[in-house]
Short mmCIF file of C-alpha atoms and ligand atoms in Angstrom, two decimals:
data_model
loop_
_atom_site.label_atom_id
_atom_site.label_comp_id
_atom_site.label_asym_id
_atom_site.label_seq_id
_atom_site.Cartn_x
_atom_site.Cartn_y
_atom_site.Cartn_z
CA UNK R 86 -24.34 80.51 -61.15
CA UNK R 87 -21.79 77.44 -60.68
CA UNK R 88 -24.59 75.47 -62.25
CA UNK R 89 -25.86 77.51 -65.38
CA UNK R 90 -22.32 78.55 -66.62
CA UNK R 91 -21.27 74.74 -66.40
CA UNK R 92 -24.31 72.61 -67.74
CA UNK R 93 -24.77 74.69 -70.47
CA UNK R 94 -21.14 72.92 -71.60
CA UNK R 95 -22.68 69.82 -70.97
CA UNK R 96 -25.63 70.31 -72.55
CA UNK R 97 -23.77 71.71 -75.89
CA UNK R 98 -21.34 68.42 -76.09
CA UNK R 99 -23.22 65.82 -78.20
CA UNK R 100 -23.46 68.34 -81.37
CA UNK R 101 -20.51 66.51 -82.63
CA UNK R 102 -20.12 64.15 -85.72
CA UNK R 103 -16.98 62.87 -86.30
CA UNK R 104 -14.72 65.63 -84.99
CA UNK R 105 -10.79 64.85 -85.57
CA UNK R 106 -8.76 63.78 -82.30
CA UNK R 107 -7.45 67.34 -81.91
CA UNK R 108 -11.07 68.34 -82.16
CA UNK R 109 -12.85 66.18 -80.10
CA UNK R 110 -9.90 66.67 -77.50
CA UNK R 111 -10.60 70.59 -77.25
CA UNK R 112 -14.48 69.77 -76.98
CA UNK R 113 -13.59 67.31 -74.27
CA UNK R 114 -11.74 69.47 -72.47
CA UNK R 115 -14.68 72.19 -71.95
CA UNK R 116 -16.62 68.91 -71.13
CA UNK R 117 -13.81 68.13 -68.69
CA UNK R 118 -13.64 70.81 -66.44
CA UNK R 119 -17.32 70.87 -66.49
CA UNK R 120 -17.31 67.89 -64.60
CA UNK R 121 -14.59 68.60 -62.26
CA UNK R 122 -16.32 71.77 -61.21
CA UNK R 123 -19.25 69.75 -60.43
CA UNK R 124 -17.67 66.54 -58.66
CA UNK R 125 -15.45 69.48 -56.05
CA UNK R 126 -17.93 70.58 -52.86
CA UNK R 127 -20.86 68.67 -53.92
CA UNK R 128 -23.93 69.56 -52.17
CA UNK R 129 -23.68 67.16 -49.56
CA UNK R 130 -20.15 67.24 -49.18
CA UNK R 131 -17.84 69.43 -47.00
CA UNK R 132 -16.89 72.38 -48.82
CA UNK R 133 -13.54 71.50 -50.59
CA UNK R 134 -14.00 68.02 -50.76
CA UNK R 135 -13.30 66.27 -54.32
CA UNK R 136 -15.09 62.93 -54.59
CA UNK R 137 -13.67 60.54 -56.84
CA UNK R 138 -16.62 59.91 -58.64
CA UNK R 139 -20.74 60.76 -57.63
CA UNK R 140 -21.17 57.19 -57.79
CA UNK R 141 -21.68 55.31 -54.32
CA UNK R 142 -22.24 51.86 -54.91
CA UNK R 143 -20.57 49.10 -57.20
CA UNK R 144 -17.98 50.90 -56.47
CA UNK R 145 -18.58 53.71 -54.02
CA UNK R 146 -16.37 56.11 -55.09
CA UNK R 147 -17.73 58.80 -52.98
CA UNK R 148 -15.11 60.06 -51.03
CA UNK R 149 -12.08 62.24 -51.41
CA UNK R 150 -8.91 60.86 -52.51
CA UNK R 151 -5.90 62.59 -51.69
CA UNK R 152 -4.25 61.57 -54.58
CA UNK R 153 -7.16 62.28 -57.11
CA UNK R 154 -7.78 65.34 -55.57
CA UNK R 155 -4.51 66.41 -55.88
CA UNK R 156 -4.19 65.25 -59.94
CA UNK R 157 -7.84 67.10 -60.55
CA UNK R 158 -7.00 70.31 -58.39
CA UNK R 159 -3.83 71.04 -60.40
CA UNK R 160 -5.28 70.89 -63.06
CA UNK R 161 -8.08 73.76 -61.75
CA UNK R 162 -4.78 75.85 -61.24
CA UNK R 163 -3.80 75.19 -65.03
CA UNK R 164 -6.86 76.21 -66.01
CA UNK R 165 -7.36 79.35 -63.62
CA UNK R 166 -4.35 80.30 -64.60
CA UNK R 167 -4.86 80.29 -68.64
CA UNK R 168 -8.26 81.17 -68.23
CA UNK R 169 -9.50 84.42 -69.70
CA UNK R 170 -13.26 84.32 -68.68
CA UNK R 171 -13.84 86.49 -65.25
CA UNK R 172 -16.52 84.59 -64.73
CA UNK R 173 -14.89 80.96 -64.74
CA UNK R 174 -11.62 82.55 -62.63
CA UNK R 175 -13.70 83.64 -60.11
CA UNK R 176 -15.47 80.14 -59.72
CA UNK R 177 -12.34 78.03 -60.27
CA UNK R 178 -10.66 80.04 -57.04
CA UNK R 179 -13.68 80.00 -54.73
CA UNK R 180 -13.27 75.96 -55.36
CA UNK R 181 -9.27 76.35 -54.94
CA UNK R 182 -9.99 78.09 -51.40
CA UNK R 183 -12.35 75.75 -50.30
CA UNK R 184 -9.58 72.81 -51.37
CA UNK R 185 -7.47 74.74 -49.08
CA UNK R 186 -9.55 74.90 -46.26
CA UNK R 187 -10.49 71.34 -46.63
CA UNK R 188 -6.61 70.13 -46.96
CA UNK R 189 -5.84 72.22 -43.84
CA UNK R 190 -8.62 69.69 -41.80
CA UNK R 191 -7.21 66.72 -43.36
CA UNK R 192 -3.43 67.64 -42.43
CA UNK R 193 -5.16 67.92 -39.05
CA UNK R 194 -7.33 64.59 -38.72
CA UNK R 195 -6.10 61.61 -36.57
CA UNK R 196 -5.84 59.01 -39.01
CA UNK R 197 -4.55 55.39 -39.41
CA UNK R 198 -2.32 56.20 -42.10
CA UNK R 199 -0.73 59.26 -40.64
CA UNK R 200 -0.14 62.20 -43.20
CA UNK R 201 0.01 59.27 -46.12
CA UNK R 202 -3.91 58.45 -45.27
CA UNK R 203 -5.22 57.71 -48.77
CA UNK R 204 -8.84 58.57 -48.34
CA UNK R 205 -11.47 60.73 -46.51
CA UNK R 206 -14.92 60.14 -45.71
CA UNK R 207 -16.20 63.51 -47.38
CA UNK R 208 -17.42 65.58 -44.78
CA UNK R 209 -13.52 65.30 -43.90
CA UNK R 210 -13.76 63.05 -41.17
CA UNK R 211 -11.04 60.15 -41.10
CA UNK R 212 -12.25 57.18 -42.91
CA UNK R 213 -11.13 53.85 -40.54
CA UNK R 214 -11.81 50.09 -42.53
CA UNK R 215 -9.59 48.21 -43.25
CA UNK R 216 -7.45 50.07 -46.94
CA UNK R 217 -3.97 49.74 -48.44
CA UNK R 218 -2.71 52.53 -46.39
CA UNK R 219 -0.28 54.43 -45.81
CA UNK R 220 -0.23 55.93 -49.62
CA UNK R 221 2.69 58.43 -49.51
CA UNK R 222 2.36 59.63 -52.95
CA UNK R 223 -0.57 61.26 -51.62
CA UNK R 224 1.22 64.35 -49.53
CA UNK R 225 3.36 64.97 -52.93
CA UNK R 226 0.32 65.19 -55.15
CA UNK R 227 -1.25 67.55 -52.83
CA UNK R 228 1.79 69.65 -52.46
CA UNK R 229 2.15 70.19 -56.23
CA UNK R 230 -1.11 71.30 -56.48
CA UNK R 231 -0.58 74.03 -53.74
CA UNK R 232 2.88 74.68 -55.53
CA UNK R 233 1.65 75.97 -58.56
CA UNK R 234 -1.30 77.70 -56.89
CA UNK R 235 1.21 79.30 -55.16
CA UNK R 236 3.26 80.30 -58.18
CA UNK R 237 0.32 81.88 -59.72
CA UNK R 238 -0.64 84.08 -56.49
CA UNK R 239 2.97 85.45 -56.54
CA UNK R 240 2.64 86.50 -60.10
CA UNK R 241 -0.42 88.12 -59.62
CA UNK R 242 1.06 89.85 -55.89
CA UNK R 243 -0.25 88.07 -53.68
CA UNK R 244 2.58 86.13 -51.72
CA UNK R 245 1.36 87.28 -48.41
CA UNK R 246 -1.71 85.02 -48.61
CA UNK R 247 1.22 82.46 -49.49
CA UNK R 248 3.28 83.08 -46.64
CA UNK R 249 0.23 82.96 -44.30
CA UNK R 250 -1.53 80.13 -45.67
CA UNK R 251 0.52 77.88 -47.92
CA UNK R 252 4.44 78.17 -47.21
CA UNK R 253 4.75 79.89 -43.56
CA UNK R 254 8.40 78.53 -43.73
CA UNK R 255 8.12 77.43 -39.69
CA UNK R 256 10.17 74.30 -38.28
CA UNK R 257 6.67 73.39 -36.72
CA UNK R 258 4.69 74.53 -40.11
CA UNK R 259 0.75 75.73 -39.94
CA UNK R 260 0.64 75.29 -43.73
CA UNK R 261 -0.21 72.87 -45.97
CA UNK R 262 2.78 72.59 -48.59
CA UNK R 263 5.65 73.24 -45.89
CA UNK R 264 3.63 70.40 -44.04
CA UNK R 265 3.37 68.17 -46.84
CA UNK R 266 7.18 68.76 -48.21
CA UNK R 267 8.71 68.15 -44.28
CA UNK R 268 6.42 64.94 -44.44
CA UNK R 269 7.74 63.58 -47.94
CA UNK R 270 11.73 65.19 -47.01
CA UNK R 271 11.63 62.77 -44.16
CA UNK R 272 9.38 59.74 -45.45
CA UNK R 273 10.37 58.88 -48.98
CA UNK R 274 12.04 55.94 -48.26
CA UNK R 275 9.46 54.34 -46.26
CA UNK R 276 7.29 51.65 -48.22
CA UNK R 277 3.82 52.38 -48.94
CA UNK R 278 0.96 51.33 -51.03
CA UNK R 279 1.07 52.22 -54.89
CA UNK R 280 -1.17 54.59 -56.55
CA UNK R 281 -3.75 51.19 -57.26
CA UNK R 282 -3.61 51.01 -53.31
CA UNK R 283 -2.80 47.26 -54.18
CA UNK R 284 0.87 46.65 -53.40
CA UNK R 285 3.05 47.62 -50.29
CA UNK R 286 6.66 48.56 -51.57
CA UNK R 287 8.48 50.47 -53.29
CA UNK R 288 6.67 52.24 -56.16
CA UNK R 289 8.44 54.07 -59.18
CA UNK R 290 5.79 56.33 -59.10
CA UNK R 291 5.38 57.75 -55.66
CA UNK R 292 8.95 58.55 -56.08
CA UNK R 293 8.93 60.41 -58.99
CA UNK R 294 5.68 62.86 -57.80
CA UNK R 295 7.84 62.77 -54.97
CA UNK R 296 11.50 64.07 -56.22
CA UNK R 297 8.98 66.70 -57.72
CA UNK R 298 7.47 67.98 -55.28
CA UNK R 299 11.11 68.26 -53.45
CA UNK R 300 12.63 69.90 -56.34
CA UNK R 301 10.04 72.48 -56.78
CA UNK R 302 8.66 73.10 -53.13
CA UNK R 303 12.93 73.72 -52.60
CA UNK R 304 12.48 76.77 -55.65
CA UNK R 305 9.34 77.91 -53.53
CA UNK R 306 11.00 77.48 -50.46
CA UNK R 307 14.08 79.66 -51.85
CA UNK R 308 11.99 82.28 -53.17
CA UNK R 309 10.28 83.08 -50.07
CA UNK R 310 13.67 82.57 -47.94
CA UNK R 311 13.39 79.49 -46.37
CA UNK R 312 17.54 78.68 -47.87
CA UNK R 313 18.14 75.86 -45.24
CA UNK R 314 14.80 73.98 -46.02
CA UNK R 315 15.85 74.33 -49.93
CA UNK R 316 18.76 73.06 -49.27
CA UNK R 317 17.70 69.63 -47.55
CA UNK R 318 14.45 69.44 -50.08
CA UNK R 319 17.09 69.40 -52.72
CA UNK R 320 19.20 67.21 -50.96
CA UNK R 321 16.76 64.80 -50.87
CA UNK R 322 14.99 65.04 -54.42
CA UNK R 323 18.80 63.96 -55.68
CA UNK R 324 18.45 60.70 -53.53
CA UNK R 325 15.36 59.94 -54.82
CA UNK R 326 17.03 60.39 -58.33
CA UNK R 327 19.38 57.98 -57.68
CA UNK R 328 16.94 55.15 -56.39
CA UNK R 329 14.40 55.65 -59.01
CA UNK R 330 16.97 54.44 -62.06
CA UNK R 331 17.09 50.99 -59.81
CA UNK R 332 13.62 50.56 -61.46
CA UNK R 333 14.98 50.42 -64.87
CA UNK R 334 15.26 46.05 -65.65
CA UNK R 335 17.20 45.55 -68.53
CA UNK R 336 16.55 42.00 -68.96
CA UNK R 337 13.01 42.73 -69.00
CA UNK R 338 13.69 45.64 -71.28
CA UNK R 339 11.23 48.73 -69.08
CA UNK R 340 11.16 50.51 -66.41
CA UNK R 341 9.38 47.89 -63.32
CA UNK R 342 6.48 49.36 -61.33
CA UNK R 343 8.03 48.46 -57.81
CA UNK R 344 10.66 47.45 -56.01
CA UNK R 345 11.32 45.61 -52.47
CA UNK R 346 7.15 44.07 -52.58
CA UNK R 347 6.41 43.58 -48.94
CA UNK R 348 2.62 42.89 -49.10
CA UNK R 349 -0.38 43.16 -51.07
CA UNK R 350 -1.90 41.68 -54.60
CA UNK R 351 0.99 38.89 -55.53
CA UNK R 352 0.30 38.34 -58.83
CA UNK R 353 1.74 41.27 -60.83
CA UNK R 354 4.85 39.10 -62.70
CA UNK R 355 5.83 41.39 -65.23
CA UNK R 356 6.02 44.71 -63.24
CA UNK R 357 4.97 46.25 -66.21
CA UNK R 358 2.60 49.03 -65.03
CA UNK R 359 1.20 52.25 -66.83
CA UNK R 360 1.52 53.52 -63.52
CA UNK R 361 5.49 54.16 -64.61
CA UNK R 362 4.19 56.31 -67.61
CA UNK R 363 1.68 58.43 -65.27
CA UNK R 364 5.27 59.10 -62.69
CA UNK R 365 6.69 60.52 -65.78
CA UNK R 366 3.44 62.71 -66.61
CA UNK R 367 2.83 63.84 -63.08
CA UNK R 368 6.45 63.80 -61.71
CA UNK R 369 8.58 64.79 -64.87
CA UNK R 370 10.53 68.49 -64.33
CA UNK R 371 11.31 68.69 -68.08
CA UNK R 372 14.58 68.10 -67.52
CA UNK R 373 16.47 65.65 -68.69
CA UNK R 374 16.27 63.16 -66.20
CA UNK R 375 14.68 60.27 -67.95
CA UNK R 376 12.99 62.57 -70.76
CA UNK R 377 10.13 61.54 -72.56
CA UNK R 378 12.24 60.22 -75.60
CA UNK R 379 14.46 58.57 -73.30
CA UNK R 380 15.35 54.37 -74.88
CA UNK R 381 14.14 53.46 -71.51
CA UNK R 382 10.81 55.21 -71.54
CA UNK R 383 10.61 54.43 -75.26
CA UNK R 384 10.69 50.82 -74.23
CA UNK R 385 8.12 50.83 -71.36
CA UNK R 386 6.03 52.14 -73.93
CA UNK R 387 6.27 49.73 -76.45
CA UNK R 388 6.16 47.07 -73.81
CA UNK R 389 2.95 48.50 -72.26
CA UNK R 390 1.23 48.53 -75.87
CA UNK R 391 2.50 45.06 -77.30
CA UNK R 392 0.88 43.43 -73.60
CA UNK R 393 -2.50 45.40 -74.12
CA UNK R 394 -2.93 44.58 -77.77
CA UNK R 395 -2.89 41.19 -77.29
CA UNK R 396 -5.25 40.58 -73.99
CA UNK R 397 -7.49 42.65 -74.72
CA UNK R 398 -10.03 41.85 -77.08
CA UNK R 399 -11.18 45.19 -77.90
CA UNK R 400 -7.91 45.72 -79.08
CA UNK R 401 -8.05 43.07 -81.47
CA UNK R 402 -11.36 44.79 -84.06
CA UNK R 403 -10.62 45.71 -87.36
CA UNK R 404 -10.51 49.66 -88.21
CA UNK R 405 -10.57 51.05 -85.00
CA UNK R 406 -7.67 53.37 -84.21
CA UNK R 407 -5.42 53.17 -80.66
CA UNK R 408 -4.81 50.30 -78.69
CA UNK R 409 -7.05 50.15 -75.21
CA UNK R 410 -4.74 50.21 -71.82
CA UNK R 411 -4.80 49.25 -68.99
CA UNK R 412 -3.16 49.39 -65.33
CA UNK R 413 -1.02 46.31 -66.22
CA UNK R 414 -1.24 42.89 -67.82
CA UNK R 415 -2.53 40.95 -64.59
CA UNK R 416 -5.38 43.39 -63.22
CA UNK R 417 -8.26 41.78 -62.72
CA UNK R 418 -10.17 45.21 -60.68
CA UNK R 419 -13.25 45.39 -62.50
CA UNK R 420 -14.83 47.81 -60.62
CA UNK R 421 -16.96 45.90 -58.83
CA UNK R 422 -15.75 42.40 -58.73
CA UNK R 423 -12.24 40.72 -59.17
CA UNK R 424 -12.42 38.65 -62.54
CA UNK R 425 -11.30 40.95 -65.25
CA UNK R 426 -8.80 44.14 -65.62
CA UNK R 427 -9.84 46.11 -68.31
CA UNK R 428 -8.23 49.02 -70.29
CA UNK R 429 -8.53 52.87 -68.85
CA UNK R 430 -9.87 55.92 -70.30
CA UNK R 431 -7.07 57.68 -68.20
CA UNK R 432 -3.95 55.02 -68.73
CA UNK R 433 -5.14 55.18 -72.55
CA UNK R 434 -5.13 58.83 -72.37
CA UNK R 435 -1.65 59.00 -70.44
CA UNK R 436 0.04 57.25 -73.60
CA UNK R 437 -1.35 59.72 -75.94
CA UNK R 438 0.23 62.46 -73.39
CA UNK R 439 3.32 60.67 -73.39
CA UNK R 440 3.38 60.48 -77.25
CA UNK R 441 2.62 64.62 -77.08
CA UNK R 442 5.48 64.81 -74.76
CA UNK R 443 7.95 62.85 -76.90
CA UNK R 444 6.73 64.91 -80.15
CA UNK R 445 7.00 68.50 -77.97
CA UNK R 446 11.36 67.22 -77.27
CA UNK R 447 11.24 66.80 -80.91
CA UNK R 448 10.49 69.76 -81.86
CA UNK R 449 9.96 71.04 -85.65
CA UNK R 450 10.50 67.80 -87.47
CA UNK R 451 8.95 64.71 -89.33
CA UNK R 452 9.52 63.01 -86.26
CA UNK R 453 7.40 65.27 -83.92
CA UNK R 454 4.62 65.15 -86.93
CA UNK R 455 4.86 61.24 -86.46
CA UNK R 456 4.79 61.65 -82.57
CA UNK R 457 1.51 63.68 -82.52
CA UNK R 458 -0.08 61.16 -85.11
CA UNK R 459 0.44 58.31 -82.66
CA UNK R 460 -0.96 60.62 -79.60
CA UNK R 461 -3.86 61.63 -82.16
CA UNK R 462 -4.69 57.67 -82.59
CA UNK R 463 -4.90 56.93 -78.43
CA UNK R 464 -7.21 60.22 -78.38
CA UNK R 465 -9.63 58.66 -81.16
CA UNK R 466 -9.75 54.94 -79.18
CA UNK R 467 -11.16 56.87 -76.12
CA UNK R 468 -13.39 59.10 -78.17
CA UNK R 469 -14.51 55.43 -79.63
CA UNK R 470 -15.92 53.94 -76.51
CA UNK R 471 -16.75 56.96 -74.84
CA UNK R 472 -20.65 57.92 -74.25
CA UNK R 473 -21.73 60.53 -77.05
CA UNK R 474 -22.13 63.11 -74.58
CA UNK R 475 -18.68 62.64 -73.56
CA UNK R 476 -18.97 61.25 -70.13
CA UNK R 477 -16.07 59.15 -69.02
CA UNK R 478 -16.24 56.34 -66.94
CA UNK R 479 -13.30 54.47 -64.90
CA UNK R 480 -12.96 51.29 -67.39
CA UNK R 481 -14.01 50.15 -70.87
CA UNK R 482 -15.15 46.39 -71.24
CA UNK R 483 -12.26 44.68 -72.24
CA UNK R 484 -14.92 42.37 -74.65
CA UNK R 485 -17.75 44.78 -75.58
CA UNK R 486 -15.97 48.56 -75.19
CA UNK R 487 -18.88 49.83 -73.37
CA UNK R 488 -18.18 51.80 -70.42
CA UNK R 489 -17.40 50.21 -66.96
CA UNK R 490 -17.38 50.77 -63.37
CA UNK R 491 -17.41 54.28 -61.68
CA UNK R 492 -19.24 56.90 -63.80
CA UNK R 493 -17.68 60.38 -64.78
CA UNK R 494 -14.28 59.65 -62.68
CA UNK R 495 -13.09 62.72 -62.07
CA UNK R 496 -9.35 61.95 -62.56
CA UNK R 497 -10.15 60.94 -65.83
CA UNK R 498 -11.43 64.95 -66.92
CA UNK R 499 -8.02 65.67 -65.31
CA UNK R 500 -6.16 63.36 -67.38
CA UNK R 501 -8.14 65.01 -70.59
CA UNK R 502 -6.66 68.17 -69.75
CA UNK R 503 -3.61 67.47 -69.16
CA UNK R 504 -3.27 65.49 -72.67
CA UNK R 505 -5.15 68.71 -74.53
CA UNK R 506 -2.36 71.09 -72.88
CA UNK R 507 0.40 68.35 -74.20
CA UNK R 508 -1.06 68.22 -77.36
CA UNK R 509 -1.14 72.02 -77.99
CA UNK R 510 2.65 72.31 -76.47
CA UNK R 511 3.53 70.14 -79.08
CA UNK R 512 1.54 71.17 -81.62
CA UNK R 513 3.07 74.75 -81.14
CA UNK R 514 6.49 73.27 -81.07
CA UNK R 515 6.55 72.02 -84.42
CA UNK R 516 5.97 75.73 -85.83
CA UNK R 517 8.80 76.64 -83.56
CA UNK R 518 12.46 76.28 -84.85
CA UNK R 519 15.04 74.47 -82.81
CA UNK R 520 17.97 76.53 -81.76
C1 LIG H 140 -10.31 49.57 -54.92
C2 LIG H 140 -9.34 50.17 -55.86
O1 LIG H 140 -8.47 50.97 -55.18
C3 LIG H 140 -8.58 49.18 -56.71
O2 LIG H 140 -7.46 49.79 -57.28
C4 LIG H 140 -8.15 47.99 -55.97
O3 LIG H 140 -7.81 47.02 -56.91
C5 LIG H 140 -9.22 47.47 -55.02
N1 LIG H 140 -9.76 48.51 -54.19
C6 LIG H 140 -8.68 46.36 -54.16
O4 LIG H 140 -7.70 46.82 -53.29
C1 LIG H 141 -9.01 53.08 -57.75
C2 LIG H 141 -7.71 53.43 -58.33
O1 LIG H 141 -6.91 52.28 -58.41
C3 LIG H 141 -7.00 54.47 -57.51
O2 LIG H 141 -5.83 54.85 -58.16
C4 LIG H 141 -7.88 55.67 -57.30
O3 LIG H 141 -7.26 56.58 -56.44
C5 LIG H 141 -9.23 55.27 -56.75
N1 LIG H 141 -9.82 54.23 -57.53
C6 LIG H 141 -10.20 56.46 -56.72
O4 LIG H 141 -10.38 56.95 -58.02
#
């Protein structure tokens, strides 16, 4: 059933011409979750398991990723939750469960890395080469994802199945967000490796999914009357608060990617990372705590676009719309080899989200027209190099455009959805008045 209800999707994708950004994103988006449903408990996988990508050589991307997982996952709640086809509900929670079940192994596997192990082999067994480990964004990634399942089973009743199974509220907790929130509570100071499993430090964004997932496991937490655990989560998330404006350089003029290096690739001079504009995607509250519209954000922006305009070559053709971008100005990852970075379908699409996010604290104005314009352009340079049928891969070629390295990355149908429910926030603000 999985199968029919899905490929048909697939199948129904390359009817498009030249669809408009907005258009192509909403066709995307059914492509999107098309694929996550596929790449979560693949046949030969433990059920639960999200691999990174099908592919398993050059790279082998065929294993689950704690912090993928948790990016894709969320993004199943989103859509379970706004979902109004019985059919696609009921297949979207079987694969939430599973998740679940699969998380609760993890949490319980001796591994190298401790609770911050970045990656699983995917029958859930502890993967042991050598890996930039620990990766302690991991735990808050996860947790979100469980946070807003949770939020959705109390709406619909069932907060005994999240007392049991998700928040148990114990000093020695069974479950896997109380788990993963005592874990990051206690942790978040400790250096890890980034989210490109590259660099041992301190990373703007770990702390920012992390001062999330404190904030908003501490409303959970209070709801189901766990006060004193609140209390310390929030306690904490204002800590984190405080360290993460030490990332702001204003000689440089943006927020810097890490602090305190300790080991790892040495070669990142600028610090300039899209990685800081994901921390705001994935770890912004909407509050106004370094907002979207924010000079320093502004700036990082800019920054990040001026860099990738000029090395990239792509970026450089006449008449096509968007810049290309990529992790940051140094990268050389390739995919398979270490001579090249090249820009992202998902750090390209994390601008555009950005730019829906600035136009949505706009609200009705020119500027928030202007705002979704600029979003609308980074939309159109992915639909550009991506295949006709819509399939995603990790990278573009920096010289030719063509797609690169691991096929159909999950993370990046994530990242699709996540810009699509930007762009319609902010396309909805602009017919709202501001008080
Ligand atoms: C694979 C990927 O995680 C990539 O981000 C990284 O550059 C290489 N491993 C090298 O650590
Ligand atoms: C390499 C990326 O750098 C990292 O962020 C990601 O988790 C893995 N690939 C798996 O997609």
């Amino acid at each position: 059933m999985v199968g029919t209800f899905f490929t048909a999707i697939l199948f129904a994708a390359s009817a498009f011409a030249s669809p408009s950004a907005g258009d192509w994103l909403s066709a995307e988006s059914e492509i999107a979750i098309a694929h996550i449903v596929k790449n979560i408990s693949p046949a030969d996988a433990s059920p639960g398991a999200v691999v990174a990508a099908q592919s398993r050589v050059s790279p082998n991307y065929y294993y689950h990723w704690v912090r993928d997982a948790g990016l894709v996952m969320d993004m199943v709640v989103d859509r379970y939750r706004n979902s109004k086809s019985p059919q696609e509900r009921y297949i979207l929670l079987g694969k939430l469960e599973e998740y679940l079940v699969f998380s609760e192994g993890l949490q319980n596997v001796r591994t190298i890395g401790g609770l911050g192990e970045p990656k699983f082999n995917v029958d859930g067994s502890a993967y042991n080469e050598p890996w930039g480990r620990p990766q302690n964004d991991g735990p808050a990634l996860r947790a979100l994802s469980f946070i807003h399942w949770a939020q959705v089973l109390i709406s619909e009743n069932h907060g005994d199945f999240v007392r049991q199974r998700l928040y148990d509220g114990k000093a020695a907790s069974r479950s896997v967000i109380k788990r993963d929130l005592e874990f990051v509570s206690h942790h978040w100071r400790d250096s890890s490796f980034d989210l490109w499993e590259e660099v041992e430090g301190d990373h703007f964004y770990t702390r920012m999914v992390q001062r999330r997932a404190l904030v908003e496991g501490a409303s959970l937490a209070l709801t189901l009357g766990d006060a004193g655990a609140a209390a310390w989560y929030t306690g904490q998330a204002q800590e984190i608060e405080k360290d993460l404006l030490h990332f702001w350089d204003e000689k440089r003029g943006y927020i810097t990617v890490t602090r305190n290096r300790l080991a790892g690739v040495d070669y990142k001079n600028s610090l300039l990372d899209t990685a800081v504009i994901l921390a705001l995607l994935h770890g912004s509250l909407g509050d106004n705590f370094l907002r979207f519209s924010d000079y320093r954000v502004q700036a990082t922006l800019e920054a990040l676009q001026r860099s990738f305009a000029q090395i990239y070559p792509i970026n450089q053709r006449a008449g096509v719309p968007g810049i290309a971008i990529g992790r940051y100005p140094e990268d050389l990852y390739g995919g398979s080899d270490f001579e090249n970075g090249n820009p992202w379908p998902l750090c390209t699409l994390a601008i555009a989200e950005a730019y829906f996010r600035v136009a949505a604290e706009a609200g009705r104005s020119e500027r928030a027209q202007f705002w979704i314009e600029q979003g609308d352009a980074m939309v159109s340079r992915v639909k550009y190099h991506a295949h006709a049928n819509g399939s995603l891969s990790e990278q573009m070629d920096r010289h030719s455009g063509f797609m690169k390295s691991a096929e159909d990355l999950t993370w990046n149908y994530a990242s699709v959805l996540s810009t699509q429910a930007a762009r319609i926030k902010a396309v909805q603000s602009l017919r709202i008045k501001k008080k």
